[in-house]
Amino acid sequence: MANPSLVKVSAECPHCGFKQMEYAAAKSSICRQCGRSFLPFAPKPGLKLRTRDEAPPPESSSILGRFEDFWKRQRTSVVECFDCKRKQQVSGAATSTICPSCSAHIDLRDYKITSGFSRSIRTRGDVHLTGKGDLASSSVVCQSALVEGRLRGNLHCDDTATINYAGKIPGRISARHVIVGRRADIHCFRRIRAESVEIKGRMSGEIVAQTVTVERKGALEGDVTARAITVEKGGMFSGQLVIGQIGLTQGELLQEQEPPTASKPASNFPETAPQPLPAT
């Protein structure tokens, strides 16, 4: 007998009405006509599937809550595939999607870690590591992260990584922006890479960034390589400082280098103005 999950059935896109064949076990899909993601076998609007012992869902008690739910369904965002880097537009209510180019799965969920967690995370959503959380994953890739608990592995954020934790961080941290909060007191064993780093609390470790700012009552101890560093009144910095373009990539260096000009050979004769030839 054939596996029922391998059977293909017709599914209709709720956005444009295009019908296409999908596996019966598919949880989500991409419309081949309009390119938008949808749930192939979701119940039609107006129909509610409820088990016999299931209680009815509570209605939102405030107008603000209803507006937030409505806005989340209407909002769209642009996400990039982890593998082929192709960008696509997805609904704000979607929890996952499929890349239309390489068919790779893209997780869109937000993660909130409140206890021990050891699985790797790769999502276009946000990660919140609470004070009671213990994130032992070897790799965490997300959009933004708020670290308030113990972080043991590497963390990469496409946007902002905010750290409000007191303790040791053995893994690497890379993000567009890194913010060390006022309650933070961290010791980083690995290098931190970012475009900008803001130190509001206490930190010791190595930083490679474009700009580093040590704010009032902030303290930074370690080696810093950056284009610019600012230490506000009341802040403290102790360590080795290298100002320059060491942290730039080879592509950025090639763009900023000026093309070499051909040098003229040195001559032992003095330069004289050109004289006209005599007429014949």
Short mmCIF file of N, CA and C in Angstrom, two decimals, residues 11-88:
data_model
loop_
_atom_site.label_atom_id
_atom_site.label_comp_id
_atom_site.label_asym_id
_atom_site.label_seq_id
_atom_site.Cartn_x
_atom_site.Cartn_y
_atom_site.Cartn_z
N ALA A 11 -4.38 21.86 -4.16
CA ALA A 11 -4.46 22.90 -3.13
C ALA A 11 -4.64 24.24 -3.82
N GLU A 12 -5.48 25.09 -3.25
CA GLU A 12 -5.80 26.39 -3.84
C GLU A 12 -5.16 27.51 -3.02
N CYS A 13 -4.50 28.44 -3.71
CA CYS A 13 -3.88 29.59 -3.05
C CYS A 13 -4.98 30.56 -2.59
N PRO A 14 -5.02 30.93 -1.31
CA PRO A 14 -6.06 31.84 -0.83
C PRO A 14 -5.86 33.28 -1.29
N HIS A 15 -4.69 33.59 -1.85
CA HIS A 15 -4.40 34.97 -2.26
C HIS A 15 -4.84 35.24 -3.70
N CYS A 16 -4.46 34.33 -4.62
CA CYS A 16 -4.79 34.57 -6.03
C CYS A 16 -5.72 33.51 -6.62
N GLY A 17 -6.01 32.43 -5.86
CA GLY A 17 -6.91 31.40 -6.34
C GLY A 17 -6.27 30.36 -7.24
N PHE A 18 -4.96 30.42 -7.43
CA PHE A 18 -4.28 29.45 -8.29
C PHE A 18 -4.26 28.08 -7.63
N LYS A 19 -4.53 27.05 -8.40
CA LYS A 19 -4.56 25.68 -7.89
C LYS A 19 -3.30 24.95 -8.35
N GLN A 20 -2.70 24.21 -7.42
CA GLN A 20 -1.50 23.45 -7.70
C GLN A 20 -1.51 22.17 -6.88
N MET A 21 -0.68 21.20 -7.27
CA MET A 21 -0.62 19.92 -6.60
C MET A 21 0.39 20.00 -5.46
N GLU A 22 0.00 19.50 -4.28
CA GLU A 22 0.87 19.48 -3.11
C GLU A 22 0.74 18.13 -2.43
N TYR A 23 1.79 17.74 -1.68
CA TYR A 23 1.74 16.51 -0.91
C TYR A 23 0.70 16.64 0.21
N ALA A 24 0.05 15.54 0.51
CA ALA A 24 -1.00 15.56 1.53
C ALA A 24 -0.46 15.91 2.91
N ALA A 25 0.82 15.63 3.16
CA ALA A 25 1.41 15.91 4.47
C ALA A 25 2.06 17.29 4.55
N ALA A 26 1.96 18.10 3.49
CA ALA A 26 2.61 19.42 3.48
C ALA A 26 1.96 20.34 4.50
N LYS A 27 2.79 21.05 5.24
CA LYS A 27 2.31 22.01 6.24
C LYS A 27 2.21 23.41 5.68
N SER A 28 3.09 23.77 4.76
CA SER A 28 3.07 25.09 4.14
C SER A 28 3.62 24.96 2.73
N SER A 29 3.36 25.98 1.90
CA SER A 29 3.79 25.93 0.52
C SER A 29 3.91 27.35 -0.02
N ILE A 30 4.45 27.45 -1.25
CA ILE A 30 4.60 28.72 -1.96
C ILE A 30 3.78 28.64 -3.24
N CYS A 31 2.97 29.66 -3.47
CA CYS A 31 2.15 29.69 -4.69
C CYS A 31 3.07 29.87 -5.90
N ARG A 32 2.91 29.03 -6.90
CA ARG A 32 3.75 29.10 -8.09
C ARG A 32 3.34 30.24 -9.02
N GLN A 33 2.23 30.89 -8.73
CA GLN A 33 1.79 32.00 -9.57
C GLN A 33 2.10 33.36 -8.94
N CYS A 34 1.71 33.57 -7.67
CA CYS A 34 1.93 34.87 -7.03
C CYS A 34 3.14 34.87 -6.11
N GLY A 35 3.71 33.69 -5.79
CA GLY A 35 4.91 33.61 -4.98
C GLY A 35 4.72 33.82 -3.50
N ARG A 36 3.49 33.87 -3.00
CA ARG A 36 3.23 34.10 -1.58
C ARG A 36 3.05 32.76 -0.86
N SER A 37 3.38 32.75 0.42
CA SER A 37 3.27 31.53 1.20
C SER A 37 1.85 31.35 1.72
N PHE A 38 1.43 30.09 1.88
CA PHE A 38 0.10 29.81 2.40
C PHE A 38 0.08 28.41 2.98
N LEU A 39 -0.96 28.12 3.75
CA LEU A 39 -1.16 26.78 4.31
C LEU A 39 -2.07 26.01 3.37
N PRO A 40 -1.57 24.94 2.74
CA PRO A 40 -2.36 24.28 1.68
C PRO A 40 -3.70 23.75 2.16
N PHE A 41 -3.77 23.20 3.36
CA PHE A 41 -4.99 22.53 3.80
C PHE A 41 -5.55 23.18 5.05
N ALA A 42 -5.40 24.51 5.14
CA ALA A 42 -5.98 25.24 6.26
C ALA A 42 -7.49 25.31 6.09
N PRO A 43 -8.27 25.32 7.18
CA PRO A 43 -9.71 25.43 7.07
C PRO A 43 -10.11 26.74 6.42
N LYS A 44 -11.18 26.75 5.67
CA LYS A 44 -11.66 27.96 5.02
C LYS A 44 -12.17 28.94 6.06
N PRO A 45 -12.11 30.25 5.74
CA PRO A 45 -12.62 31.24 6.69
C PRO A 45 -14.08 30.99 7.02
N GLY A 46 -14.42 31.10 8.29
CA GLY A 46 -15.78 30.86 8.73
C GLY A 46 -15.98 29.48 9.31
N LEU A 47 -15.04 28.55 9.06
CA LEU A 47 -15.13 27.20 9.60
C LEU A 47 -14.16 27.05 10.74
N LYS A 48 -14.57 26.48 11.85
CA LYS A 48 -13.73 26.27 13.02
C LYS A 48 -13.75 24.79 13.39
N LEU A 49 -12.58 24.21 13.42
CA LEU A 49 -12.45 22.81 13.80
C LEU A 49 -12.13 22.74 15.28
N ARG A 50 -12.95 22.05 16.06
CA ARG A 50 -12.76 21.99 17.50
C ARG A 50 -13.05 20.57 17.97
N THR A 51 -12.21 20.06 18.83
CA THR A 51 -12.43 18.74 19.37
C THR A 51 -13.58 18.76 20.36
N ARG A 52 -14.03 17.58 20.76
CA ARG A 52 -15.22 17.49 21.59
C ARG A 52 -14.99 18.10 22.97
N ASP A 53 -13.81 17.88 23.55
CA ASP A 53 -13.55 18.35 24.90
C ASP A 53 -12.82 19.69 24.94
N GLU A 54 -12.60 20.30 23.77
CA GLU A 54 -11.83 21.53 23.74
C GLU A 54 -12.73 22.72 24.07
N ALA A 55 -12.25 23.59 24.93
CA ALA A 55 -13.02 24.77 25.31
C ALA A 55 -12.88 25.83 24.25
N PRO A 56 -13.87 26.69 24.06
CA PRO A 56 -13.77 27.75 23.05
C PRO A 56 -12.66 28.73 23.41
N PRO A 57 -11.96 29.24 22.42
CA PRO A 57 -10.85 30.16 22.72
C PRO A 57 -11.36 31.47 23.31
N PRO A 58 -10.66 32.04 24.28
CA PRO A 58 -11.12 33.29 24.87
C PRO A 58 -10.98 34.44 23.90
N GLU A 59 -11.94 35.32 23.90
CA GLU A 59 -11.92 36.47 23.03
C GLU A 59 -11.05 37.57 23.65
N SER A 60 -10.44 38.37 22.78
CA SER A 60 -9.60 39.44 23.27
C SER A 60 -10.44 40.45 24.03
N SER A 61 -9.98 40.82 25.23
CA SER A 61 -10.77 41.68 26.10
C SER A 61 -10.59 43.15 25.80
N SER A 62 -9.61 43.50 25.00
CA SER A 62 -9.35 44.91 24.74
C SER A 62 -9.33 45.17 23.25
N ILE A 63 -9.64 46.41 22.92
CA ILE A 63 -9.60 46.80 21.51
C ILE A 63 -8.15 46.81 21.01
N LEU A 64 -7.22 47.16 21.90
CA LEU A 64 -5.82 47.18 21.52
C LEU A 64 -5.32 45.79 21.14
N GLY A 65 -5.75 44.77 21.90
CA GLY A 65 -5.35 43.41 21.58
C GLY A 65 -5.88 42.95 20.24
N ARG A 66 -7.14 43.31 19.95
CA ARG A 66 -7.71 42.95 18.65
C ARG A 66 -6.98 43.66 17.52
N PHE A 67 -6.62 44.91 17.75
CA PHE A 67 -5.92 45.66 16.71
C PHE A 67 -4.54 45.07 16.45
N GLU A 68 -3.84 44.63 17.52
CA GLU A 68 -2.51 44.03 17.35
C GLU A 68 -2.60 42.72 16.58
N ASP A 69 -3.63 41.91 16.87
CA ASP A 69 -3.81 40.66 16.12
C ASP A 69 -4.09 40.93 14.65
N PHE A 70 -4.94 41.94 14.40
CA PHE A 70 -5.27 42.28 13.01
C PHE A 70 -4.04 42.81 12.28
N TRP A 71 -3.25 43.66 12.96
CA TRP A 71 -2.07 44.24 12.33
C TRP A 71 -1.03 43.16 12.04
N LYS A 72 -0.89 42.17 12.91
CA LYS A 72 0.07 41.10 12.68
C LYS A 72 -0.30 40.28 11.46
N ARG A 73 -1.60 40.08 11.25
CA ARG A 73 -2.02 39.32 10.06
C ARG A 73 -1.81 40.11 8.78
N GLN A 74 -1.96 41.44 8.86
CA GLN A 74 -1.84 42.26 7.66
C GLN A 74 -0.39 42.63 7.34
N ARG A 75 0.50 42.58 8.31
CA ARG A 75 1.88 43.00 8.13
C ARG A 75 2.66 41.98 7.31
N THR A 76 3.56 42.47 6.50
CA THR A 76 4.44 41.60 5.72
C THR A 76 5.89 42.00 5.99
N SER A 77 6.78 41.08 5.76
CA SER A 77 8.20 41.34 5.96
C SER A 77 8.99 40.63 4.87
N VAL A 78 10.21 41.07 4.66
CA VAL A 78 11.10 40.50 3.67
C VAL A 78 12.16 39.66 4.40
N VAL A 79 12.26 38.38 4.04
CA VAL A 79 13.22 37.48 4.67
C VAL A 79 14.17 36.97 3.60
N GLU A 80 15.36 36.58 4.05
CA GLU A 80 16.40 36.09 3.16
C GLU A 80 16.67 34.62 3.44
N CYS A 81 16.84 33.86 2.39
CA CYS A 81 17.12 32.43 2.53
C CYS A 81 18.51 32.25 3.12
N PHE A 82 18.65 31.29 4.03
CA PHE A 82 19.94 31.03 4.65
C PHE A 82 20.94 30.44 3.66
N ASP A 83 20.44 29.68 2.67
CA ASP A 83 21.33 28.95 1.77
C ASP A 83 21.67 29.75 0.50
N CYS A 84 20.66 30.18 -0.25
CA CYS A 84 20.91 30.85 -1.52
C CYS A 84 20.82 32.37 -1.44
N LYS A 85 20.43 32.91 -0.27
CA LYS A 85 20.37 34.36 -0.02
C LYS A 85 19.29 35.08 -0.83
N ARG A 86 18.35 34.33 -1.38
CA ARG A 86 17.27 34.99 -2.11
C ARG A 86 16.26 35.58 -1.13
N LYS A 87 15.75 36.76 -1.44
CA LYS A 87 14.81 37.45 -0.57
C LYS A 87 13.39 37.26 -1.09
N GLN A 88 12.46 37.16 -0.14
CA GLN A 88 11.06 37.02 -0.50
C GLN A 88 10.21 37.69 0.57
#
